[in-house]
């Protein structure tokens, strides 16, 4: 009771004071607005230092070269010239590389949850396998604002499948994708359909027409299944151009020990298309070499020559440098030029960084929204506020900008940087290279890319492929035109894991 009495007395005195000093109170308020707010803004601008915004590169360990020289991948990324002076409204934008301890999808998903919850996260570049990427994308896209994502090396055609499912993002109350605006997503690498197309193209130019598809990778199953289906589709398209051809499928059961010899003999296989990682490749090659040796003893080899083995881009990892292929001639499909691989240049990682900086510059040019402006007036903006605007710019770019340029370091010449064209986030102008792997050396042998060694003047002229007997493209075409049509065979096997 005494407390209420004291409060009432205080209000009576305050009312009495304002009745006689109302003008002074008004001028005090005006003075506070006129001088206090500008002083607050001044101190906020010059004395409150905001933390840098971050572009995070989430990398699988086998995608990082840890050499102490200029081949070190992380050093290459952080020294990208496009990052110099990059900022948003005076706040610097920095690059940070996050190396995952393993390639399990759960590990990538946990890292996605951490980055999506950080105030400084501006954009994420995924420099890792397809399966962990697919697992983590729903986390990035259910965040609000969403986390823009650039997939640098992933080739799976269906990376967005899980991200487009409402249930993958926490139910109907928290969808990743509302079906209205495109996701803030770019996939730089040409996808597996392109990889399969160019692998089959290279094989047919070399006179091969009977295909055996081998799927073997449980560690990156999303990728291997996608590529296997792409191989089947590419061979199907080849078969439709020759009405006399036939196609045979084998079960995806355990055929590694009991059927491989029989299949190579009975079906007269002359090209093996491999969908899997590096671990199973050497024992498979050894097995093929043994079969080829026996095959030569019991009957003549096919007219096209020995079995052409084409490995996929999944074998192109850090360990490949120390893996010697000498038991059988091997070709490898990859997004990058063999010279760039030999020189340790991470082409798609560096180009992803260059494209990320172009997106930031697009945002700076077009301006940030009103909500950001109000918070920035008092230096209260965060990376999430900037990210909201970056998402808007990426969605606008699906309409107003269809292409970006890679960095000068990966260009054929300094004035001829790689152009990445996209259709709603998926690259549409990419082609795969075909390498020939001899011992520890890899050389480009396809005939649809300009040879880097000639343009840059750093090595001997482009090497002709042994797979086509040293023929040029036109000579190979003449040989193909003169061949007698015969049945084409497509077979699919799945190797025993381990």
PDB file of N, CA, C and O in Angstrom, residues 419-470:
ATOM      1  N   UNK A 419      32.742 -19.861 -70.596  1.00  0.00           N
ATOM      2  CA  UNK A 419      31.391 -19.340 -70.404  1.00  0.00           C
ATOM      3  C   UNK A 419      30.508 -20.478 -69.894  1.00  0.00           C
ATOM      4  O   UNK A 419      30.466 -21.559 -70.485  1.00  0.00           O
ATOM      5  N   UNK A 420      29.825 -20.233 -68.790  1.00  0.00           N
ATOM      6  CA  UNK A 420      28.897 -21.196 -68.208  1.00  0.00           C
ATOM      7  C   UNK A 420      27.481 -20.707 -68.482  1.00  0.00           C
ATOM      8  O   UNK A 420      27.063 -19.684 -67.943  1.00  0.00           O
ATOM      9  N   UNK A 421      26.767 -21.425 -69.328  1.00  0.00           N
ATOM     10  CA  UNK A 421      25.378 -21.086 -69.637  1.00  0.00           C
ATOM     11  C   UNK A 421      24.455 -22.026 -68.866  1.00  0.00           C
ATOM     12  O   UNK A 421      24.751 -23.220 -68.722  1.00  0.00           O
ATOM     13  N   UNK A 422      23.343 -21.496 -68.382  1.00  0.00           N
ATOM     14  CA  UNK A 422      22.457 -22.268 -67.511  1.00  0.00           C
ATOM     15  C   UNK A 422      21.008 -22.187 -67.970  1.00  0.00           C
ATOM     16  O   UNK A 422      20.575 -21.187 -68.553  1.00  0.00           O
ATOM     17  N   UNK A 423      20.289 -23.252 -67.691  1.00  0.00           N
ATOM     18  CA  UNK A 423      18.838 -23.273 -67.836  1.00  0.00           C
ATOM     19  C   UNK A 423      18.267 -23.623 -66.469  1.00  0.00           C
ATOM     20  O   UNK A 423      18.313 -24.776 -66.042  1.00  0.00           O
ATOM     21  N   UNK A 424      17.782 -22.608 -65.759  1.00  0.00           N
ATOM     22  CA  UNK A 424      17.235 -22.766 -64.404  1.00  0.00           C
ATOM     23  C   UNK A 424      18.195 -23.533 -63.488  1.00  0.00           C
ATOM     24  O   UNK A 424      17.824 -24.479 -62.799  1.00  0.00           O
ATOM     25  N   UNK A 425      19.445 -23.126 -63.526  1.00  0.00           N
ATOM     26  CA  UNK A 425      20.430 -23.640 -62.590  1.00  0.00           C
ATOM     27  C   UNK A 425      21.278 -24.770 -63.093  1.00  0.00           C
ATOM     28  O   UNK A 425      22.313 -25.082 -62.500  1.00  0.00           O
ATOM     29  N   UNK A 426      20.890 -25.428 -64.186  1.00  0.00           N
ATOM     30  CA  UNK A 426      21.644 -26.551 -64.720  1.00  0.00           C
ATOM     31  C   UNK A 426      22.409 -26.118 -65.950  1.00  0.00           C
ATOM     32  O   UNK A 426      21.846 -25.466 -66.844  1.00  0.00           O
ATOM     33  N   UNK A 427      23.676 -26.486 -66.023  1.00  0.00           N
ATOM     34  CA  UNK A 427      24.504 -26.061 -67.148  1.00  0.00           C
ATOM     35  C   UNK A 427      24.050 -26.742 -68.437  1.00  0.00           C
ATOM     36  O   UNK A 427      23.727 -27.925 -68.456  1.00  0.00           O
ATOM     37  N   UNK A 428      24.071 -25.974 -69.529  1.00  0.00           N
ATOM     38  CA  UNK A 428      23.576 -26.507 -70.804  1.00  0.00           C
ATOM     39  C   UNK A 428      24.641 -26.528 -71.894  1.00  0.00           C
ATOM     40  O   UNK A 428      24.389 -27.061 -72.972  1.00  0.00           O
ATOM     41  N   UNK A 429      25.821 -25.987 -71.660  1.00  0.00           N
ATOM     42  CA  UNK A 429      26.819 -25.921 -72.733  1.00  0.00           C
ATOM     43  C   UNK A 429      28.100 -26.670 -72.394  1.00  0.00           C
ATOM     44  O   UNK A 429      29.166 -26.355 -72.918  1.00  0.00           O
ATOM     45  N   UNK A 430      28.011 -27.682 -71.529  1.00  0.00           N
ATOM     46  CA  UNK A 430      29.223 -28.379 -71.101  1.00  0.00           C
ATOM     47  C   UNK A 430      29.502 -29.632 -71.918  1.00  0.00           C
ATOM     48  O   UNK A 430      28.589 -30.276 -72.441  1.00  0.00           O
ATOM     49  N   UNK A 431      30.779 -29.969 -72.040  1.00  0.00           N
ATOM     50  CA  UNK A 431      31.202 -31.205 -72.680  1.00  0.00           C
ATOM     51  C   UNK A 431      32.274 -31.859 -71.814  1.00  0.00           C
ATOM     52  O   UNK A 431      33.012 -31.175 -71.111  1.00  0.00           O
ATOM     53  N   UNK A 432      32.358 -33.170 -71.886  1.00  0.00           N
ATOM     54  CA  UNK A 432      33.382 -33.896 -71.147  1.00  0.00           C
ATOM     55  C   UNK A 432      34.619 -34.109 -72.018  1.00  0.00           C
ATOM     56  O   UNK A 432      34.512 -34.287 -73.236  1.00  0.00           O
ATOM     57  N   UNK A 433      35.768 -34.081 -71.367  1.00  0.00           N
ATOM     58  CA  UNK A 433      37.020 -34.478 -72.015  1.00  0.00           C
ATOM     59  C   UNK A 433      37.175 -35.989 -71.908  1.00  0.00           C
ATOM     60  O   UNK A 433      36.595 -36.629 -71.030  1.00  0.00           O
ATOM     61  N   UNK A 434      37.982 -36.543 -72.780  1.00  0.00           N
ATOM     62  CA  UNK A 434      38.398 -37.937 -72.662  1.00  0.00           C
ATOM     63  C   UNK A 434      39.920 -37.957 -72.578  1.00  0.00           C
ATOM     64  O   UNK A 434      40.605 -37.393 -73.439  1.00  0.00           O
ATOM     65  N   UNK A 435      40.432 -38.574 -71.513  1.00  0.00           N
ATOM     66  CA  UNK A 435      41.874 -38.696 -71.321  1.00  0.00           C
ATOM     67  C   UNK A 435      42.320 -40.113 -71.668  1.00  0.00           C
ATOM     68  O   UNK A 435      41.538 -41.051 -71.671  1.00  0.00           O
ATOM     69  N   UNK A 436      43.600 -40.231 -71.933  1.00  0.00           N
ATOM     70  CA  UNK A 436      44.230 -41.542 -71.968  1.00  0.00           C
ATOM     71  C   UNK A 436      45.221 -41.606 -70.821  1.00  0.00           C
ATOM     72  O   UNK A 436      46.058 -40.726 -70.665  1.00  0.00           O
ATOM     73  N   UNK A 437      45.084 -42.620 -70.003  1.00  0.00           N
ATOM     74  CA  UNK A 437      45.935 -42.764 -68.821  1.00  0.00           C
ATOM     75  C   UNK A 437      46.982 -43.835 -69.098  1.00  0.00           C
ATOM     76  O   UNK A 437      46.662 -45.002 -69.327  1.00  0.00           O
ATOM     77  N   UNK A 438      48.234 -43.434 -69.082  1.00  0.00           N
ATOM     78  CA  UNK A 438      49.354 -44.347 -69.302  1.00  0.00           C
ATOM     79  C   UNK A 438      50.318 -44.206 -68.134  1.00  0.00           C
ATOM     80  O   UNK A 438      50.915 -43.150 -67.951  1.00  0.00           O
ATOM     81  N   UNK A 439      50.470 -45.268 -67.360  1.00  0.00           N
ATOM     82  CA  UNK A 439      51.325 -45.169 -66.181  1.00  0.00           C
ATOM     83  C   UNK A 439      50.752 -44.167 -65.211  1.00  0.00           C
ATOM     84  O   UNK A 439      49.625 -44.292 -64.732  1.00  0.00           O
ATOM     85  N   UNK A 440      51.527 -43.102 -64.947  1.00  0.00           N
ATOM     86  CA  UNK A 440      51.072 -42.034 -64.053  1.00  0.00           C
ATOM     87  C   UNK A 440      50.629 -40.792 -64.829  1.00  0.00           C
ATOM     88  O   UNK A 440      50.303 -39.775 -64.224  1.00  0.00           O
ATOM     89  N   UNK A 441      50.648 -40.869 -66.157  1.00  0.00           N
ATOM     90  CA  UNK A 441      50.405 -39.680 -66.974  1.00  0.00           C
ATOM     91  C   UNK A 441      49.020 -39.714 -67.607  1.00  0.00           C
ATOM     92  O   UNK A 441      48.537 -40.774 -68.026  1.00  0.00           O
ATOM     93  N   UNK A 442      48.372 -38.549 -67.680  1.00  0.00           N
ATOM     94  CA  UNK A 442      47.070 -38.412 -68.322  1.00  0.00           C
ATOM     95  C   UNK A 442      47.180 -37.388 -69.443  1.00  0.00           C
ATOM     96  O   UNK A 442      47.771 -36.320 -69.261  1.00  0.00           O
ATOM     97  N   UNK A 443      46.606 -37.717 -70.613  1.00  0.00           N
ATOM     98  CA  UNK A 443      46.668 -36.847 -71.775  1.00  0.00           C
ATOM     99  C   UNK A 443      45.302 -36.765 -72.428  1.00  0.00           C
ATOM    100  O   UNK A 443      44.609 -37.776 -72.557  1.00  0.00           O
ATOM    101  N   UNK A 444      44.892 -35.560 -72.837  1.00  0.00           N
ATOM    102  CA  UNK A 444      43.636 -35.408 -73.563  1.00  0.00           C
ATOM    103  C   UNK A 444      43.744 -36.064 -74.934  1.00  0.00           C
ATOM    104  O   UNK A 444      44.700 -35.802 -75.678  1.00  0.00           O
ATOM    105  N   UNK A 445      42.756 -36.892 -75.280  1.00  0.00           N
ATOM    106  CA  UNK A 445      42.784 -37.563 -76.582  1.00  0.00           C
ATOM    107  C   UNK A 445      41.466 -37.411 -77.338  1.00  0.00           C
ATOM    108  O   UNK A 445      41.313 -37.992 -78.410  1.00  0.00           O
ATOM    109  N   UNK A 446      40.501 -36.669 -76.788  1.00  0.00           N
ATOM    110  CA  UNK A 446      39.282 -36.457 -77.562  1.00  0.00           C
ATOM    111  C   UNK A 446      39.572 -35.465 -78.681  1.00  0.00           C
ATOM    112  O   UNK A 446      40.611 -34.808 -78.704  1.00  0.00           O
ATOM    113  N   UNK A 447      38.640 -35.355 -79.595  1.00  0.00           N
ATOM    114  CA  UNK A 447      38.863 -34.494 -80.757  1.00  0.00           C
ATOM    115  C   UNK A 447      37.831 -33.369 -80.843  1.00  0.00           C
ATOM    116  O   UNK A 447      37.594 -32.810 -81.900  1.00  0.00           O
ATOM    117  N   UNK A 448      37.206 -33.039 -79.696  1.00  0.00           N
ATOM    118  CA  UNK A 448      36.211 -31.966 -79.731  1.00  0.00           C
ATOM    119  C   UNK A 448      36.570 -30.800 -78.824  1.00  0.00           C
ATOM    120  O   UNK A 448      35.801 -29.860 -78.687  1.00  0.00           O
ATOM    121  N   UNK A 449      37.742 -30.867 -78.175  1.00  0.00           N
ATOM    122  CA  UNK A 449      38.219 -29.734 -77.382  1.00  0.00           C
ATOM    123  C   UNK A 449      39.495 -29.169 -78.006  1.00  0.00           C
ATOM    124  O   UNK A 449      40.336 -29.945 -78.446  1.00  0.00           O
ATOM    125  N   UNK A 450      39.644 -27.850 -78.021  1.00  0.00           N
ATOM    126  CA  UNK A 450      40.931 -27.295 -78.471  1.00  0.00           C
ATOM    127  C   UNK A 450      42.022 -27.691 -77.491  1.00  0.00           C
ATOM    128  O   UNK A 450      41.884 -27.489 -76.286  1.00  0.00           O
ATOM    129  N   UNK A 451      43.123 -28.285 -77.975  1.00  0.00           N
ATOM    130  CA  UNK A 451      44.177 -28.740 -77.061  1.00  0.00           C
ATOM    131  C   UNK A 451      44.862 -27.580 -76.363  1.00  0.00           C
ATOM    132  O   UNK A 451      45.358 -26.654 -76.995  1.00  0.00           O
ATOM    133  N   UNK A 452      44.863 -27.618 -75.037  1.00  0.00           N
ATOM    134  CA  UNK A 452      45.482 -26.550 -74.252  1.00  0.00           C
ATOM    135  C   UNK A 452      46.969 -26.412 -74.570  1.00  0.00           C
ATOM    136  O   UNK A 452      47.528 -25.335 -74.562  1.00  0.00           O
ATOM    137  N   UNK A 453      47.621 -27.547 -74.819  1.00  0.00           N
ATOM    138  CA  UNK A 453      49.077 -27.524 -74.993  1.00  0.00           C
ATOM    139  C   UNK A 453      49.481 -26.719 -76.219  1.00  0.00           C
ATOM    140  O   UNK A 453      50.525 -26.081 -76.226  1.00  0.00           O
ATOM    141  N   UNK A 454      48.649 -26.723 -77.266  1.00  0.00           N
ATOM    142  CA  UNK A 454      48.967 -25.956 -78.456  1.00  0.00           C
ATOM    143  C   UNK A 454      48.651 -24.483 -78.267  1.00  0.00           C
ATOM    144  O   UNK A 454      49.419 -23.607 -78.652  1.00  0.00           O
ATOM    145  N   UNK A 455      47.490 -24.206 -77.652  1.00  0.00           N
ATOM    146  CA  UNK A 455      47.066 -22.813 -77.483  1.00  0.00           C
ATOM    147  C   UNK A 455      47.987 -22.068 -76.527  1.00  0.00           C
ATOM    148  O   UNK A 455      48.380 -20.932 -76.755  1.00  0.00           O
ATOM    149  N   UNK A 456      48.353 -22.735 -75.421  1.00  0.00           N
ATOM    150  CA  UNK A 456      49.211 -22.076 -74.437  1.00  0.00           C
ATOM    151  C   UNK A 456      50.689 -22.180 -74.789  1.00  0.00           C
ATOM    152  O   UNK A 456      51.522 -21.510 -74.196  1.00  0.00           O
ATOM    153  N   UNK A 457      51.012 -23.072 -75.739  1.00  0.00           N
ATOM    154  CA  UNK A 457      52.395 -23.206 -76.167  1.00  0.00           C
ATOM    155  C   UNK A 457      53.310 -23.743 -75.096  1.00  0.00           C
ATOM    156  O   UNK A 457      54.473 -23.363 -75.008  1.00  0.00           O
ATOM    157  N   UNK A 458      52.786 -24.687 -74.272  1.00  0.00           N
ATOM    158  CA  UNK A 458      53.587 -25.168 -73.148  1.00  0.00           C
ATOM    159  C   UNK A 458      54.104 -26.577 -73.325  1.00  0.00           C
ATOM    160  O   UNK A 458      54.861 -27.058 -72.512  1.00  0.00           O
ATOM    161  N   UNK A 459      53.662 -27.259 -74.380  1.00  0.00           N
ATOM    162  CA  UNK A 459      54.082 -28.649 -74.522  1.00  0.00           C
ATOM    163  C   UNK A 459      53.998 -29.067 -75.972  1.00  0.00           C
ATOM    164  O   UNK A 459      53.791 -28.253 -76.875  1.00  0.00           O
ATOM    165  N   UNK A 460      54.169 -30.356 -76.224  1.00  0.00           N
ATOM    166  CA  UNK A 460      54.129 -30.889 -77.565  1.00  0.00           C
ATOM    167  C   UNK A 460      52.699 -30.881 -78.088  1.00  0.00           C
ATOM    168  O   UNK A 460      51.738 -30.805 -77.334  1.00  0.00           O
ATOM    169  N   UNK A 461      52.534 -30.961 -79.415  1.00  0.00           N
ATOM    170  CA  UNK A 461      51.185 -30.975 -79.981  1.00  0.00           C
ATOM    171  C   UNK A 461      50.333 -32.086 -79.410  1.00  0.00           C
ATOM    172  O   UNK A 461      50.830 -33.068 -78.881  1.00  0.00           O
ATOM    173  N   UNK A 462      49.030 -31.897 -79.591  1.00  0.00           N
ATOM    174  CA  UNK A 462      48.026 -32.804 -79.031  1.00  0.00           C
ATOM    175  C   UNK A 462      48.283 -34.232 -79.473  1.00  0.00           C
ATOM    176  O   UNK A 462      48.520 -34.516 -80.642  1.00  0.00           O
ATOM    177  N   UNK A 463      48.197 -35.126 -78.539  1.00  0.00           N
ATOM    178  CA  UNK A 463      48.483 -36.538 -78.767  1.00  0.00           C
ATOM    179  C   UNK A 463      47.309 -37.233 -79.446  1.00  0.00           C
ATOM    180  O   UNK A 463      46.177 -37.059 -79.062  1.00  0.00           O
ATOM    181  N   UNK A 464      47.600 -38.009 -80.492  1.00  0.00           N
ATOM    182  CA  UNK A 464      46.549 -38.796 -81.122  1.00  0.00           C
ATOM    183  C   UNK A 464      46.221 -40.000 -80.266  1.00  0.00           C
ATOM    184  O   UNK A 464      47.096 -40.584 -79.641  1.00  0.00           O
ATOM    185  N   UNK A 465      44.974 -40.391 -80.299  1.00  0.00           N
ATOM    186  CA  UNK A 465      44.532 -41.490 -79.449  1.00  0.00           C
ATOM    187  C   UNK A 465      44.979 -42.830 -79.992  1.00  0.00           C
ATOM    188  O   UNK A 465      44.798 -43.130 -81.168  1.00  0.00           O
ATOM    189  N   UNK A 466      45.553 -43.629 -79.106  1.00  0.00           N
ATOM    190  CA  UNK A 466      45.875 -44.993 -79.479  1.00  0.00           C
ATOM    191  C   UNK A 466      44.614 -45.815 -79.682  1.00  0.00           C
ATOM    192  O   UNK A 466      44.615 -46.821 -80.370  1.00  0.00           O
ATOM    193  N   UNK A 467      43.530 -45.366 -79.052  1.00  0.00           N
ATOM    194  CA  UNK A 467      42.280 -46.126 -79.145  1.00  0.00           C
ATOM    195  C   UNK A 467      41.752 -46.184 -80.568  1.00  0.00           C
ATOM    196  O   UNK A 467      41.056 -47.105 -80.955  1.00  0.00           O
ATOM    197  N   UNK A 468      42.048 -45.174 -81.407  1.00  0.00           N
ATOM    198  CA  UNK A 468      41.609 -45.163 -82.790  1.00  0.00           C
ATOM    199  C   UNK A 468      42.774 -45.429 -83.736  1.00  0.00           C
ATOM    200  O   UNK A 468      42.726 -45.103 -84.910  1.00  0.00           O
ATOM    201  N   UNK A 469      43.854 -46.007 -83.212  1.00  0.00           N
ATOM    202  CA  UNK A 469      44.979 -46.345 -84.051  1.00  0.00           C
ATOM    203  C   UNK A 469      45.727 -45.141 -84.556  1.00  0.00           C
ATOM    204  O   UNK A 469      46.362 -45.184 -85.608  1.00  0.00           O
ATOM    205  N   UNK A 470      45.657 -44.012 -83.826  1.00  0.00           N
ATOM    206  CA  UNK A 470      46.358 -42.802 -84.239  1.00  0.00           C
ATOM    207  C   UNK A 470      45.642 -42.034 -85.325  1.00  0.00           C
ATOM    208  O   UNK A 470      46.209 -41.180 -85.984  1.00  0.00           O
TER     209      UNK A 470
END
